[in-house]
Coordinates of C-alpha atoms in Angstrom, one line a residue:
M1 CA 0.0 -15.3 23.8
S2 CA 2.1 -13.4 21.3
Q3 CA 3.5 -10.0 20.6
S4 CA 4.7 -8.2 17.5
L5 CA 7.9 -6.1 17.6
G6 CA 7.8 -4.7 14.1
V7 CA 11.3 -4.1 12.7
E8 CA 14.0 -4.4 15.4
P9 CA 17.7 -4.1 15.0
T10 CA 18.7 -6.9 17.3
L11 CA 17.5 -10.5 17.9
P12 CA 17.0 -12.4 21.2
I13 CA 19.2 -15.5 21.7
R14 CA 16.4 -18.0 20.8
C15 CA 15.4 -17.0 17.3
I16 CA 13.9 -18.8 14.3
A17 CA 13.7 -17.5 10.7
L18 CA 10.7 -18.2 8.4
V19 CA 12.1 -18.8 4.9
G20 CA 10.3 -19.8 1.7
N21 CA 9.2 -19.1 -1.8
P22 CA 7.2 -15.9 -2.4
N23 CA 3.4 -16.4 -1.8
C24 CA 3.8 -19.6 0.2
G25 CA 2.0 -18.1 3.2
K26 CA 5.0 -17.2 5.3
T27 CA 3.7 -13.9 6.5
A28 CA 0.2 -15.3 7.3
L29 CA 2.0 -17.9 9.4
F30 CA 4.1 -15.2 11.0
N31 CA 0.9 -13.3 11.9
L32 CA -0.6 -16.4 13.3
L33 CA 2.5 -17.2 15.4
T34 CA 3.1 -13.6 16.7
G35 CA -0.3 -12.0 16.6
A36 CA 1.2 -9.4 14.2
R37 CA -0.9 -7.9 11.4
Q38 CA 1.6 -7.7 8.5
K39 CA 0.1 -7.4 5.1
V40 CA -0.6 -10.6 3.2
A41 CA -1.9 -11.1 -0.3
N42 CA -2.2 -13.8 -2.9
Y43 CA 0.8 -12.8 -5.0
A44 CA 4.5 -12.7 -4.8
G45 CA 6.6 -9.7 -3.6
V46 CA 4.4 -8.4 -0.7
T47 CA 7.1 -8.9 1.9
V48 CA 10.2 -6.9 1.1
E49 CA 11.9 -6.5 4.4
R50 CA 12.4 -8.6 7.5
K51 CA 9.9 -8.4 10.4
V52 CA 10.4 -9.7 13.9
G53 CA 7.8 -10.8 16.5
L54 CA 7.6 -12.9 19.6
V55 CA 5.8 -16.2 20.2
H56 CA 5.1 -17.3 23.8
L57 CA 5.0 -21.1 24.0
H58 CA 2.7 -23.1 26.3
N59 CA 5.8 -24.1 28.4
G60 CA 6.4 -20.5 29.3
Q61 CA 9.4 -20.0 27.0
T62 CA 9.6 -17.2 24.4
V63 CA 11.0 -17.5 20.9
S64 CA 11.8 -14.7 18.5
V65 CA 10.4 -15.2 14.9
V66 CA 11.8 -13.4 11.9
D67 CA 9.7 -13.2 8.7
L68 CA 12.0 -12.9 5.7
P69 CA 11.2 -11.8 2.1
G70 CA 10.4 -14.7 -0.2
A71 CA 13.2 -16.2 -2.3
Y72 CA 13.2 -18.8 -5.0
S73 CA 16.8 -19.8 -4.3
L74 CA 19.9 -18.9 -2.2
T75 CA 21.4 -17.1 -5.1
A76 CA 20.0 -13.6 -4.5
A77 CA 18.9 -11.8 -7.6
T78 CA 17.0 -8.8 -6.1
P79 CA 17.6 -6.5 -3.0
D80 CA 14.8 -8.3 -1.0
E81 CA 16.3 -11.7 -1.7
Q82 CA 19.7 -10.3 -0.6
V83 CA 18.1 -9.4 2.8
T84 CA 16.9 -13.0 3.2
L85 CA 20.3 -14.4 2.4
E86 CA 22.2 -12.0 4.7
V87 CA 19.9 -12.8 7.7
I88 CA 20.1 -16.6 7.5
E89 CA 23.8 -16.5 6.9
G90 CA 24.3 -14.0 9.8
R91 CA 25.9 -11.3 7.7
R92 CA 23.6 -8.5 8.8
A93 CA 25.4 -5.9 10.9
G94 CA 24.3 -6.0 14.5
E95 CA 22.2 -9.1 14.2
D96 CA 22.9 -12.6 15.4
T97 CA 22.4 -15.6 13.1
P98 CA 19.0 -17.3 13.7
D99 CA 19.3 -20.4 15.8
A100 CA 17.1 -22.4 13.4
I101 CA 15.2 -22.1 10.2
V102 CA 11.6 -23.0 9.4
A103 CA 11.3 -23.7 5.7
V104 CA 7.7 -22.8 4.8
V105 CA 6.5 -24.6 1.6
D106 CA 3.2 -24.4 -0.3
A107 CA 1.6 -27.8 -0.2
T108 CA -0.1 -27.2 -3.5
N109 CA 3.2 -26.4 -5.2
L110 CA 5.9 -28.7 -3.8
R111 CA 7.7 -29.0 -7.1
M112 CA 8.7 -25.4 -6.9
N113 CA 9.1 -25.1 -3.2
L114 CA 11.2 -28.1 -2.3
R115 CA 14.2 -26.8 -4.4
L116 CA 14.7 -24.1 -1.8
V117 CA 14.4 -26.6 1.0
L118 CA 17.2 -28.7 -0.5
E119 CA 19.4 -25.6 -0.8
L120 CA 18.7 -24.6 2.9
K121 CA 19.5 -28.1 4.0
R122 CA 23.0 -27.7 2.5
L123 CA 23.7 -24.8 4.9
G124 CA 24.0 -27.4 7.7
R125 CA 21.7 -25.5 10.1
P126 CA 18.8 -26.8 12.3
L127 CA 15.9 -26.9 9.9
L128 CA 12.2 -27.8 10.0
V129 CA 9.8 -28.0 7.1
A130 CA 6.3 -26.5 7.5
V131 CA 4.0 -27.8 4.8
N132 CA 1.6 -24.8 4.6
M133 CA -1.9 -24.6 3.0
A134 CA -2.4 -28.2 3.7
D135 CA -6.2 -27.7 3.7
V136 CA -6.1 -26.3 0.1
A137 CA -4.0 -29.3 -1.0
R138 CA -6.5 -31.7 0.5
A139 CA -9.4 -29.9 -1.2
Q140 CA -7.6 -30.4 -4.5
G141 CA -7.3 -34.1 -3.8
L142 CA -3.6 -33.9 -3.3
K143 CA -2.4 -36.4 -0.7
I144 CA 1.1 -35.8 0.8
D145 CA 2.8 -38.4 2.9
L146 CA 4.4 -36.2 5.5
A147 CA 6.1 -39.1 7.4
R148 CA 7.8 -40.2 4.2
L149 CA 8.7 -36.6 3.3
A150 CA 10.4 -36.3 6.7
I151 CA 12.4 -39.5 6.0
E152 CA 13.4 -38.5 2.6
L153 CA 14.5 -35.0 3.7
G154 CA 16.0 -36.2 7.0
L155 CA 14.2 -33.3 8.6
P156 CA 11.2 -32.8 10.9
V157 CA 8.1 -32.0 8.9
V158 CA 4.8 -30.5 10.2
E159 CA 1.6 -29.4 8.6
T160 CA 0.3 -25.8 9.0
V161 CA -2.8 -23.9 7.9
A162 CA -1.9 -20.3 8.5
I163 CA -5.4 -18.9 8.0
K164 CA -7.0 -21.1 10.7
H165 CA -7.0 -20.2 14.4
N166 CA -5.1 -23.4 15.5
G167 CA -3.4 -24.1 12.2
H168 CA 0.0 -23.7 13.8
A169 CA -0.4 -26.3 16.6
Q170 CA 2.1 -28.8 15.3
L171 CA 4.7 -26.1 14.7
L172 CA 4.3 -24.7 18.2
A173 CA 4.9 -28.2 19.6
Q174 CA 8.0 -28.6 17.5
L175 CA 9.3 -25.2 18.7
E176 CA 9.0 -26.4 22.3
Q177 CA 10.8 -29.6 21.4
H178 CA 13.5 -27.6 19.6
L179 CA 14.3 -25.6 22.8
A180 CA 14.9 -28.9 24.6
Q181 CA 16.6 -30.7 21.8
P182 CA 17.6 -28.7 18.6
W183 CA 16.2 -29.9 15.3
P184 CA 18.6 -32.1 13.3
S185 CA 20.8 -30.5 10.7
A186 CA 22.5 -32.1 7.7
P187 CA 26.3 -31.7 7.2
A188 CA 27.1 -28.3 5.7
S189 CA 28.1 -28.4 2.1
T190 CA 30.1 -25.6 0.3
A191 CA 29.8 -27.2 -3.1
S192 CA 26.8 -25.8 -5.0
A193 CA 24.3 -28.2 -6.6
S194 CA 23.2 -27.5 -10.2
S195 CA 19.6 -26.7 -10.9
A196 CA 19.3 -29.9 -12.8
D197 CA 20.5 -31.9 -9.8
L198 CA 18.1 -30.1 -7.5
Q199 CA 15.2 -30.6 -9.8
R200 CA 16.0 -34.3 -10.2
E201 CA 16.0 -34.8 -6.5
V202 CA 12.7 -32.9 -6.1
R203 CA 11.1 -35.2 -8.7
R204 CA 12.4 -38.3 -6.9
I205 CA 11.0 -37.1 -3.6
L206 CA 7.7 -36.1 -5.1
A207 CA 7.3 -39.5 -6.7
L208 CA 7.5 -41.0 -3.2
V209 CA 5.5 -38.6 -1.1
A210 CA 2.9 -37.1 -3.5
P211 CA 2.7 -39.3 -6.6
L212 CA -0.4 -37.4 -7.8
A213 CA 1.3 -34.1 -7.7
P214 CA 2.6 -34.1 -11.3
T215 CA -0.8 -34.8 -12.6
L216 CA -2.4 -32.0 -10.6
G217 CA -1.7 -28.8 -12.6
R218 CA -3.0 -25.4 -12.0
F219 CA -6.7 -25.3 -12.2
Q220 CA -9.1 -22.8 -13.6
Y221 CA -7.4 -22.7 -17.0
R222 CA -10.6 -21.8 -18.6
L223 CA -11.0 -18.7 -16.4
D224 CA -7.5 -17.7 -17.2
A225 CA -8.2 -18.0 -20.9
V226 CA -10.7 -15.1 -20.5
V227 CA -9.1 -13.1 -17.8
M228 CA -5.7 -13.1 -19.4
H229 CA -6.9 -12.7 -23.0
P230 CA -5.2 -9.7 -24.7
V231 CA -8.6 -8.2 -25.6
W232 CA -11.2 -9.7 -23.3
G233 CA -8.9 -9.5 -20.4
L234 CA -8.6 -5.8 -20.7
V235 CA -12.3 -5.5 -21.0
V236 CA -12.7 -7.5 -17.8
L237 CA -10.1 -5.3 -16.1
A238 CA -11.8 -2.1 -17.1
A239 CA -15.2 -3.4 -16.0
V240 CA -13.8 -4.4 -12.6
L241 CA -12.2 -1.0 -12.1
F242 CA -15.4 0.7 -13.2
L243 CA -17.4 -1.2 -10.7
I244 CA -15.0 -0.2 -7.9
F245 CA -15.2 3.5 -8.6
Q246 CA -19.0 3.4 -9.0
A247 CA -19.3 1.7 -5.6
V248 CA -17.0 4.2 -3.9
F249 CA -19.5 7.0 -4.6
S250 CA -22.8 5.0 -4.6
W251 CA -22.3 2.9 -1.4
A252 CA -20.7 5.6 0.8
N253 CA -23.6 8.0 1.0
W254 CA -25.3 6.7 4.0
P255 CA -22.2 6.3 6.3
M256 CA -20.8 9.6 5.1
D257 CA -24.1 11.3 6.0
A258 CA -24.1 9.7 9.4
I259 CA -20.6 11.0 10.1
K260 CA -21.5 14.5 8.9
G261 CA -24.5 14.4 11.1
A262 CA -22.4 13.3 14.1
M263 CA -19.9 16.1 13.4
A264 CA -22.7 18.7 13.1
A265 CA -24.2 17.5 16.4
V266 CA -20.9 17.7 18.2
G267 CA -20.3 21.3 16.8
D268 CA -23.8 22.4 17.8
W269 CA -23.4 20.9 21.3
I270 CA -20.1 22.8 21.8
L271 CA -21.7 26.0 20.6
A272 CA -24.6 25.6 22.9
H273 CA -22.7 24.6 26.0
M274 CA -19.5 26.7 25.9
A275 CA -19.0 30.4 26.2
S276 CA -17.4 32.2 23.2
G277 CA -13.6 32.2 23.4
P278 CA -10.4 30.7 22.1
L279 CA -11.1 27.2 23.3
R280 CA -14.6 27.1 21.7
S281 CA -13.1 28.4 18.5
L282 CA -10.3 25.8 18.6
L283 CA -12.9 22.9 19.1
V284 CA -15.4 24.1 16.5
D285 CA -13.2 25.8 13.9
G286 CA -10.1 23.7 14.3
V287 CA -11.1 20.2 15.5
V288 CA -14.6 19.8 14.2
A289 CA -14.2 21.7 10.9
G290 CA -10.7 20.4 10.3
V291 CA -10.4 16.9 11.6
G292 CA -14.1 16.1 11.1
G293 CA -13.8 17.3 7.5
V294 CA -11.3 14.6 6.8
L295 CA -13.0 11.9 8.9
V296 CA -16.1 12.0 6.8
F297 CA -14.3 10.4 3.9
M298 CA -13.3 7.2 5.7
P299 CA -16.3 5.1 4.3
Q300 CA -15.1 5.8 0.7
I301 CA -11.5 4.8 1.6
L302 CA -12.7 1.6 3.2
I303 CA -14.9 0.7 0.2
L304 CA -12.0 1.2 -2.2
F305 CA -9.7 -1.0 -0.1
F306 CA -12.4 -3.6 0.3
F307 CA -12.3 -4.2 -3.4
I308 CA -8.5 -4.0 -3.6
L309 CA -8.1 -6.6 -0.8
L310 CA -10.7 -8.8 -2.5
L311 CA -8.7 -8.7 -5.8
E312 CA -5.4 -9.3 -3.9
D313 CA -6.7 -12.3 -2.0
S314 CA -8.4 -13.9 -5.0
G315 CA -5.2 -14.0 -7.1
Y316 CA -6.5 -11.7 -9.8
L317 CA -3.9 -8.9 -9.5
P318 CA -0.9 -10.8 -10.8
R319 CA -2.9 -11.7 -13.9
A320 CA -3.7 -8.0 -14.4
A321 CA 0.1 -7.5 -14.1
F322 CA 0.7 -9.8 -17.0
L323 CA -2.1 -8.1 -19.0
L324 CA -0.4 -4.7 -18.6
D325 CA 3.1 -6.0 -19.0
N326 CA 3.1 -5.3 -22.7
L327 CA 2.0 -1.7 -22.1
M328 CA 4.6 -1.2 -19.4
G329 CA 7.3 -2.6 -21.6
K330 CA 6.4 -0.1 -24.3
V331 CA 7.1 2.8 -21.9
G332 CA 10.3 1.1 -20.7
L333 CA 9.2 -0.1 -17.3
S334 CA 9.9 -3.7 -16.1
G335 CA 6.9 -5.9 -15.8
R336 CA 7.9 -6.4 -12.1
A337 CA 7.1 -2.7 -11.6
F338 CA 3.4 -3.5 -11.6
I339 CA 3.2 -4.7 -8.0
P340 CA 5.1 -1.6 -6.6
L341 CA 2.9 0.7 -8.6
L342 CA -0.2 -1.2 -7.5
S343 CA 0.9 -0.9 -3.9
S344 CA 1.3 2.9 -4.5
F345 CA -2.5 3.1 -4.8
A346 CA -2.7 2.7 -1.1
C347 CA 0.4 4.8 -0.3
A348 CA 3.6 5.6 -2.2
I349 CA 5.8 4.5 0.7
P350 CA 5.1 0.7 0.6
G351 CA 5.1 1.0 -3.2
I352 CA 8.6 2.5 -3.2
M353 CA 9.8 -0.1 -0.8
A354 CA 8.3 -2.9 -2.9
T355 CA 10.6 -1.8 -5.8
R356 CA 13.3 -3.9 -4.0
T357 CA 11.9 -6.9 -6.0
I358 CA 13.3 -5.3 -9.2
A359 CA 16.8 -6.4 -9.8
N360 CA 17.9 -3.9 -12.4
W361 CA 18.8 -0.5 -10.8
K362 CA 17.7 1.7 -13.6
D363 CA 14.3 -0.1 -13.8
R364 CA 14.0 0.2 -10.0
L365 CA 14.9 3.9 -10.0
A366 CA 12.4 4.7 -12.8
T367 CA 9.7 2.9 -10.9
I368 CA 10.5 4.8 -7.7
M369 CA 10.3 8.1 -9.6
V370 CA 6.9 7.4 -11.0
A371 CA 5.3 5.6 -8.1
P372 CA 4.0 8.9 -6.5
L373 CA 1.9 9.5 -9.7
M374 CA -0.3 6.6 -8.8
T375 CA -3.4 7.9 -7.0
C376 CA -2.7 7.2 -3.3
S377 CA -5.6 7.0 -0.8
A378 CA -4.6 10.4 0.7
R379 CA -5.8 12.0 -2.5
L380 CA -9.3 10.4 -2.3
P381 CA -10.7 12.9 0.3
V382 CA -9.6 15.8 -1.9
Y383 CA -11.1 14.2 -5.0
A384 CA -14.3 13.3 -3.2
L385 CA -14.7 16.9 -1.8
L386 CA -14.2 18.6 -5.2
I387 CA -16.3 16.0 -7.1
G388 CA -19.1 16.2 -4.6
A389 CA -19.1 20.0 -4.8
F390 CA -18.7 20.5 -8.6
V391 CA -19.9 17.4 -10.4
P392 CA -23.7 17.0 -10.4
E393 CA -25.3 13.8 -9.1
R394 CA -26.4 12.6 -12.5
R395 CA -26.6 9.2 -14.3
L396 CA -24.8 8.8 -17.6
G397 CA -25.8 5.6 -19.4
G398 CA -26.9 4.2 -16.1
L399 CA -23.6 5.1 -14.4
S400 CA -22.9 7.7 -11.8
L401 CA -21.2 10.8 -13.3
R402 CA -19.3 11.3 -10.1
G403 CA -18.0 7.7 -10.2
L404 CA -16.9 8.2 -13.8
T405 CA -15.1 11.4 -12.9
L406 CA -13.2 9.6 -10.1
F407 CA -12.4 6.8 -12.5
G408 CA -11.0 9.3 -14.9
L409 CA -8.8 10.9 -12.3
Y410 CA -7.3 7.5 -11.4
V411 CA -6.8 6.8 -15.1
A412 CA -5.1 10.2 -15.4
G413 CA -2.6 9.2 -12.7
V414 CA -1.8 5.9 -14.4
V415 CA -1.4 7.6 -17.9
S416 CA 0.8 10.3 -16.4
A417 CA 3.0 7.7 -14.7
M418 CA 3.4 5.9 -18.0
G419 CA 4.2 9.1 -19.8
V420 CA 6.8 10.2 -17.3
A421 CA 8.4 6.7 -17.3
W422 CA 8.6 6.8 -21.1
V423 CA 10.5 10.1 -21.0
F424 CA 12.8 8.9 -18.2
K425 CA 13.7 5.7 -19.9
R426 CA 14.6 7.4 -23.1
V427 CA 16.4 10.5 -21.8
W428 CA 17.8 9.6 -18.4
M429 CA 17.7 5.9 -17.6
K430 CA 18.2 4.2 -21.0
D431 CA 18.2 0.5 -20.7
G432 CA 16.7 -2.6 -22.3
Y433 CA 13.3 -4.0 -21.5
Q434 CA 13.3 -6.6 -18.7
P435 CA 10.5 -9.1 -19.3
L436 CA 8.2 -9.9 -16.4
M437 CA 8.9 -13.2 -14.6
L438 CA 6.2 -13.7 -12.0
E439 CA 4.7 -16.9 -10.6
L440 CA 0.9 -17.0 -11.1
P441 CA -0.8 -18.0 -7.9
P442 CA -3.9 -20.1 -8.0
Y443 CA -7.3 -18.5 -7.7
R444 CA -8.5 -18.6 -4.1
R445 CA -11.7 -17.8 -2.3
P446 CA -10.9 -14.6 -0.4
S447 CA -10.4 -15.1 3.3
L448 CA -13.0 -13.2 5.4
R449 CA -10.3 -13.0 8.1
N450 CA -7.8 -11.4 5.8
L451 CA -10.5 -9.0 4.5
A452 CA -11.6 -8.0 8.0
Q453 CA -8.0 -7.6 9.1
G454 CA -7.1 -5.6 6.1
L455 CA -10.0 -3.2 6.5
W456 CA -9.3 -2.9 10.2
E457 CA -5.7 -2.0 9.4
R458 CA -6.7 0.6 6.9
A459 CA -9.3 2.1 9.3
H460 CA -6.7 2.0 12.1
I461 CA -4.1 3.7 9.9
F462 CA -6.6 6.4 8.8
L463 CA -7.9 7.1 12.3
R464 CA -4.3 7.2 13.6
R465 CA -3.4 9.8 11.0
V466 CA -6.6 11.8 11.8
G467 CA -5.9 11.6 15.5
G468 CA -2.2 12.2 15.1
I469 CA -0.6 14.3 12.4
I470 CA -3.9 15.7 11.0
F471 CA -5.1 16.7 14.5
A472 CA -1.7 18.3 15.3
L473 CA -1.6 20.2 12.0
M474 CA -5.2 21.4 12.5
V475 CA -4.3 22.8 15.9
V476 CA -1.2 24.5 14.5
L477 CA -3.2 25.9 11.6
W478 CA -6.0 27.1 13.9
F479 CA -3.3 29.0 16.0
L480 CA -1.7 30.5 12.9
S481 CA -5.2 31.4 11.5
T482 CA -6.3 33.0 14.8
Y483 CA -3.2 35.0 15.9
P484 CA -2.3 37.8 15.9
A485 CA -5.8 39.1 16.5
P486 CA -7.2 41.9 14.3
P487 CA -6.3 45.5 15.5
A488 CA -8.5 47.4 18.0
G489 CA -11.5 48.9 16.4
W490 CA -11.8 46.1 13.7
D491 CA -15.3 45.1 12.6
A492 CA -16.5 42.4 10.2
A493 CA -17.1 45.0 7.5
Q494 CA -13.3 45.4 7.1
G495 CA -13.0 41.7 6.1
P496 CA -12.5 38.4 8.0
A497 CA -10.3 38.5 11.0
I498 CA -8.1 35.7 9.6
Q499 CA -6.5 38.1 7.1
Y500 CA -4.6 39.7 10.0
S501 CA -3.3 36.3 11.2
F502 CA 0.0 34.6 10.4
A503 CA -1.8 32.2 8.1
G504 CA -3.7 35.0 6.4
M505 CA -0.4 36.9 5.7
M506 CA 1.2 33.7 4.5
G507 CA -1.7 32.9 2.2
H508 CA -1.6 36.4 0.6
A509 CA 2.2 36.1 0.2
L510 CA 1.8 32.8 -1.6
Q511 CA -1.1 33.9 -3.7
W512 CA 1.1 35.6 -6.3
I513 CA 2.6 32.2 -7.0
F514 CA -0.7 30.4 -7.3
A515 CA -3.0 33.1 -8.7
P516 CA -2.1 32.3 -12.3
I517 CA -3.6 28.8 -11.8
G518 CA -6.7 30.1 -10.1
F519 CA -6.0 29.4 -6.5
N520 CA -7.1 31.9 -3.9
W521 CA -5.3 32.7 -0.7
Q522 CA -7.3 30.1 1.3
I523 CA -6.2 27.3 -1.1
S524 CA -2.6 28.6 -0.9
I525 CA -2.7 28.2 2.9
A526 CA -4.1 24.7 2.7
L527 CA -1.4 23.5 0.4
V528 CA 1.3 24.2 3.0
P529 CA 0.2 21.7 5.7
G530 CA -0.7 19.4 2.8
M531 CA 3.0 18.8 2.3
A532 CA 2.9 16.7 5.5
A533 CA -0.2 14.7 4.4
R534 CA -2.3 15.3 1.4
E535 CA -5.7 14.7 3.0
V536 CA -4.8 17.5 5.4
V537 CA -5.7 19.9 2.6
V538 CA -9.4 19.1 3.2
G539 CA -9.2 19.7 6.9
A540 CA -7.1 22.9 6.3
L541 CA -9.7 24.3 4.0
G542 CA -12.4 23.5 6.6
T543 CA -10.5 25.4 9.3
V544 CA -9.6 28.4 7.1
Y545 CA -13.1 28.8 5.7
A546 CA -14.6 28.4 9.2
L547 CA -12.3 31.2 10.5
S548 CA -13.0 33.3 7.4
G549 CA -16.5 33.8 8.7
V550 CA -17.9 32.9 5.3
D551 CA -20.7 30.8 6.7
A552 CA -21.5 29.7 10.3
S553 CA -22.1 26.2 9.1
V554 CA -18.8 25.6 7.4
A555 CA -17.7 23.4 10.2
D556 CA -20.5 21.0 9.2
A557 CA -20.4 21.2 5.4
L558 CA -17.5 22.6 3.5
S559 CA -18.6 21.3 0.1
P560 CA -21.5 23.8 -0.5
V561 CA -19.3 26.7 0.6
I562 CA -16.6 26.1 -1.9
A563 CA -19.2 25.3 -4.6
Q564 CA -20.5 28.8 -4.1
G565 CA -17.1 30.5 -3.7
W566 CA -15.0 28.9 -6.3
S567 CA -15.2 29.0 -10.0
L568 CA -15.5 25.7 -12.0
A569 CA -12.0 26.5 -13.5
T570 CA -10.5 26.8 -10.0
A571 CA -12.0 23.4 -8.9
Y572 CA -10.8 21.7 -12.1
A573 CA -7.3 23.2 -11.7
L574 CA -7.1 21.9 -8.1
L575 CA -8.0 18.4 -9.3
A576 CA -5.3 18.7 -12.0
W577 CA -2.9 19.9 -9.3
F578 CA -3.5 16.8 -7.2
V579 CA -3.0 14.4 -10.1
F580 CA 0.6 15.4 -10.0
A581 CA 0.8 17.0 -6.5
P582 CA 4.3 17.0 -5.0
Q583 CA 4.9 14.2 -2.5
C584 CA 4.5 14.4 1.2
L585 CA 7.6 14.7 3.3
S586 CA 7.4 11.1 4.5
T587 CA 7.6 9.7 0.9
L588 CA 10.6 11.9 0.1
A589 CA 12.4 10.6 3.2
V590 CA 11.7 7.0 2.0
V591 CA 13.0 7.8 -1.4
R592 CA 16.2 9.2 0.2
R593 CA 16.6 5.9 2.2
E594 CA 16.0 3.6 -0.8
T595 CA 18.3 5.5 -3.1
N596 CA 20.9 6.5 -0.5
S597 CA 21.0 10.0 -2.0
W598 CA 19.2 13.3 -1.6
R599 CA 19.5 14.0 -5.3
Y600 CA 16.6 11.8 -6.3
P601 CA 14.0 13.0 -3.7
L602 CA 14.8 16.6 -4.5
F603 CA 14.5 15.9 -8.2
M604 CA 11.2 14.1 -7.6
A605 CA 9.8 17.0 -5.6
A606 CA 10.9 19.5 -8.3
Y607 CA 9.6 17.6 -11.4
L608 CA 6.2 16.9 -9.6
F609 CA 5.8 20.6 -8.7
V610 CA 6.5 21.6 -12.3
L611 CA 4.1 19.1 -13.7
A612 CA 1.4 19.9 -11.1
Y613 CA 1.7 23.7 -11.8
A614 CA 1.7 23.2 -15.6
A615 CA -1.3 20.9 -15.5
A616 CA -3.3 23.2 -13.2
F617 CA -2.4 26.2 -15.3
A618 CA -3.5 24.5 -18.6
T619 CA -6.7 23.2 -17.0
Y620 CA -7.6 26.6 -15.5
R621 CA -7.0 28.6 -18.6
I622 CA -8.8 26.1 -20.9
T623 CA -11.8 25.9 -18.6
L624 CA -12.0 29.7 -18.5
W625 CA -11.7 29.8 -22.2
L626 CA -14.6 27.4 -22.4
G627 CA -16.7 29.6 -20.1
G628 CA -16.2 27.7 -16.9

């Protein structure tokens, strides 16, 4: 039995800390021990803050487990490594020092991992070594004498396989033993050992416990020769991304149609079984039209994340980082910015937090400022709605024109981020180029468990947003769009009733700002709740158009309604707006926390608004000029 606590400020008395190199499987082991579902991937830098969970042992006792960001040594070079050092040394305010440390090492890369174990040993704390990924090591023909390793280190050593159901059995047994009799600890040493001394000791130990290790280098060199080739590697990367965006549109049709049908059936059932009134209007025009309008895009989001998780777990993404490092260096970004920017494709918030792996402050700040330009998943419903309404279902060279358009929008986000970074680094944050230093993980067959867990997490997050903030905003928007009611004697010939409501008045008041870029008052209304979450814009448009009385079937199908009501120039301008759209409030709050200042989130909101407005204005005017 286990339980996850997430991030907690205090620790119970019995507490162990998981410490190890990046990408050694610490978080996977933490998830197995505690039942948590923290993100794991086959590259370094995924965990940037401490996580706490509980593990309940067979003897009935409970132990608190802390998962710490990966570190290569106890000399912290980045903010996330500083977190690790402060926790294990008990220097975090309000937190007790962990009772013991579990040093997690990658069995396939002991040469790198044992250096940190030797440094931890010098702390003089109860310490156990968990040799993780033991199954992968055996598959590679690597034999490790664990008994001899325990003797040479003077520490208990266990074998773990964090991706298997019972892969932590030996560790659980050692935890029970530790509660009765604490693990041994070497005498503390304040004198620092040189890197040469540590490496010499690692080589000595490896010669005894895994004599084949030095001859077993990283495999799949031939594959790397193609994947990381400066020309062919970019061709492969472009082909992979192309395939992903084609699949997003080609594979999602059936489940999207099924959800649309279900929403239509629910709306029809409510109309048939409820008398006309405010409650029926709330359910049909607010919940079904608004929330259902967002829910229909879940298949496309899951298909996109299926491919991202596949690439993460296989070990391909760090290689893509090296491929793009040269390009990022030319715009002044650190190569280490790749992982935070990649994380921002899911959501800017984890991407901004992942910048803690960047040691240089100016590089980190530049990455934070451009992270929102990467196309987060919340933009996908908006893109999908507009592409579905205005881009014909046509094949171009055997490829879907809609898929190509979506690919172009993602490229536009990347290019704009590079352009803004180039300006920042030459005008505001001048600094030298920091080369990328990143450990390349081995290629691995993606774990079905990780894929399933990752997709479930994305579905859960999406449904939680739909049932939480999006539902709440739709109810508020329905109220603002319904009240006050039209004056006595009003009839439909005088225009839709919504124009007399608070939302109608607000939309008309905002229209003078957005009219030059082609946005009508309905779009102006939808942009306001979109500040809380971008995908709310789709739901807001559904509710506003449903209450505008444009078409009785709006609750079921928003796309054909806007296709008939908007000009091509307006649709393209809205797409351009969302390439640069100002960040949601949650992201701005995270930027405030990470920079410890309101200056940066306010500047971010301002510059994104200016860019979004300018891009939408240019797109609208050019499209009109071309006859759109």
